[in-house]
Coordinates of C-alpha atoms in Angstrom, one line a residue:
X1 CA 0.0 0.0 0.0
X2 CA 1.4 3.4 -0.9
X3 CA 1.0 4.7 2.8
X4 CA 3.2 1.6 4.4
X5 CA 5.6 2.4 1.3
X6 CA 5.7 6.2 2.6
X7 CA 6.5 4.9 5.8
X8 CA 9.2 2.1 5.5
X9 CA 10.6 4.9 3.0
X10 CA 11.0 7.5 5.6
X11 CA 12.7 4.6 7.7
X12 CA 15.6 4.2 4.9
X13 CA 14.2 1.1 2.9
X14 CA 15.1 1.1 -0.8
X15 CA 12.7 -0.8 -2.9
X16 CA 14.4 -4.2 -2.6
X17 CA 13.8 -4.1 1.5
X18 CA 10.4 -3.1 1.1
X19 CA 9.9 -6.1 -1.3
X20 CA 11.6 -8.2 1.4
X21 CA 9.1 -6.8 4.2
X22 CA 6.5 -6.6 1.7
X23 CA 6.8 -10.5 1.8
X24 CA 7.3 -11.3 5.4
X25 CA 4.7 -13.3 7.4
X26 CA 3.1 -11.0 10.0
X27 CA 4.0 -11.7 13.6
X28 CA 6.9 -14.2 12.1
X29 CA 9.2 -12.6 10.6
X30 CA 11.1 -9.8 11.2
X31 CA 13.3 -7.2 9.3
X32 CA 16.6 -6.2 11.2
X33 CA 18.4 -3.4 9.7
X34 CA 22.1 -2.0 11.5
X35 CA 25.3 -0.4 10.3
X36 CA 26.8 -3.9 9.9
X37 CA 23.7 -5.7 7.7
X38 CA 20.2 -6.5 7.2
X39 CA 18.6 -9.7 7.9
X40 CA 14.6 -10.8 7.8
X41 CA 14.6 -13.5 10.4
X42 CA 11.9 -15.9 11.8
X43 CA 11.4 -15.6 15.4
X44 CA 9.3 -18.8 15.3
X45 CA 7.3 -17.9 18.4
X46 CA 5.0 -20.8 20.0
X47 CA 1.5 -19.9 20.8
X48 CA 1.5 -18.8 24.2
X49 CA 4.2 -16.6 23.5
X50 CA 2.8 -15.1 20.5
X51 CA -0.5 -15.0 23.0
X52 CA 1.2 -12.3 24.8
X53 CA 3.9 -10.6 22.9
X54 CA 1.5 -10.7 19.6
X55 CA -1.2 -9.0 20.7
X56 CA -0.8 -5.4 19.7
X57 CA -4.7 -5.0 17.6
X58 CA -6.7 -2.5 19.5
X59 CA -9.4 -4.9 19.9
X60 CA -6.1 -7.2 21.4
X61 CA -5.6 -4.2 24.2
X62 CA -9.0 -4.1 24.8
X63 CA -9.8 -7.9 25.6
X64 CA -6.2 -7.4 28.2
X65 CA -7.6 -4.7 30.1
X66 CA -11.0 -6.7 30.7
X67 CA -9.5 -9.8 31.2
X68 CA -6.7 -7.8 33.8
X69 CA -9.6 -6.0 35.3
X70 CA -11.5 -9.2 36.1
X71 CA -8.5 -11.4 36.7
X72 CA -6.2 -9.0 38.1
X73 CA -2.5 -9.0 38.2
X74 CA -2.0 -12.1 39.9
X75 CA -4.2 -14.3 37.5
X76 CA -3.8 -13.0 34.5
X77 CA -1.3 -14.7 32.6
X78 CA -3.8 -17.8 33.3
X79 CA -7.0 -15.8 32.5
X80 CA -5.6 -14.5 29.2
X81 CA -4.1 -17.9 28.2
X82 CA -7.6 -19.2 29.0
X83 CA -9.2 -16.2 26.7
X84 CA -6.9 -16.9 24.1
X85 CA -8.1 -20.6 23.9
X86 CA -5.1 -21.7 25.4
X87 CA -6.3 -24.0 28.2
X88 CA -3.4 -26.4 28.3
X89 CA -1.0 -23.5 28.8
X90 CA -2.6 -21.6 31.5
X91 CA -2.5 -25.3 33.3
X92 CA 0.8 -25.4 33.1
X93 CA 1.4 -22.2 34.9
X94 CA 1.4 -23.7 38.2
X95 CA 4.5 -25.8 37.4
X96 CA 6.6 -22.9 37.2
X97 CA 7.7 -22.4 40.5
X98 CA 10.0 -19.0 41.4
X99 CA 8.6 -17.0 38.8
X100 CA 8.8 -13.6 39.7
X101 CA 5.3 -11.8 40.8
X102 CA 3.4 -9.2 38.7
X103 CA 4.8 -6.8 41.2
X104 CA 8.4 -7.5 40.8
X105 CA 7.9 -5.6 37.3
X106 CA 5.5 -2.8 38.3
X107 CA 5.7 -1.9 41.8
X108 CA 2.6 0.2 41.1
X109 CA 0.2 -2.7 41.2
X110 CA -1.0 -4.0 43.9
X111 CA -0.9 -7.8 45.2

């Protein structure tokens, strides 16, 4: 789309890069670019990772702060694996023992 061309233009990509990115799987692969080379690369996430790192749609945010709100800190990474249709992952949770709590990362929520 001329717009997302506009864009990856104004980041530096010549014609060949936006071809590359142009052809990428969404939520996949990824396009690094640094003074020593470019590279698409695969990240290959599982579901329960792309569960949390690959939600970015606005209707994405807006399922997290419902599913935070009624979960809350503690339960959420259950709730939203549960939301996401992940059963089998938020039952796994529990055999993770010395995680670090929700408030170990934001000492602005409460426990």
């Amino acid at each position: 789309e001329p717009q997302i061309r506009t864009i990856y233009e104004g980041f530096g990509l010549n014609n060949r890069q936006i071809e590359i990115v142009a052809s990428a799987e969404p939520k996949r692969d990824y396009y690094y670019q640094s003074r020593l080379g470019n590279r698409l690369f695969d990240l290959d996430l599982g579901p329960i990772a792309l569960a949390f790192a690959g939600a970015s749609a606005p209707q994405d945010q807006r399922d997290i702060d419902r599913v935070l709100g009624d979960a809350g800190a503690p339960g959420f990474a259950a709730a939203w694996l549960r939301h996401r249709g992940l059963d089998w992952g938020a039952d796994l949770l529990p055999s993770f023992t010395g995680l670090p709590s929700a408030t170990a990362f934001n000492p602005n929520i409460e426990p």
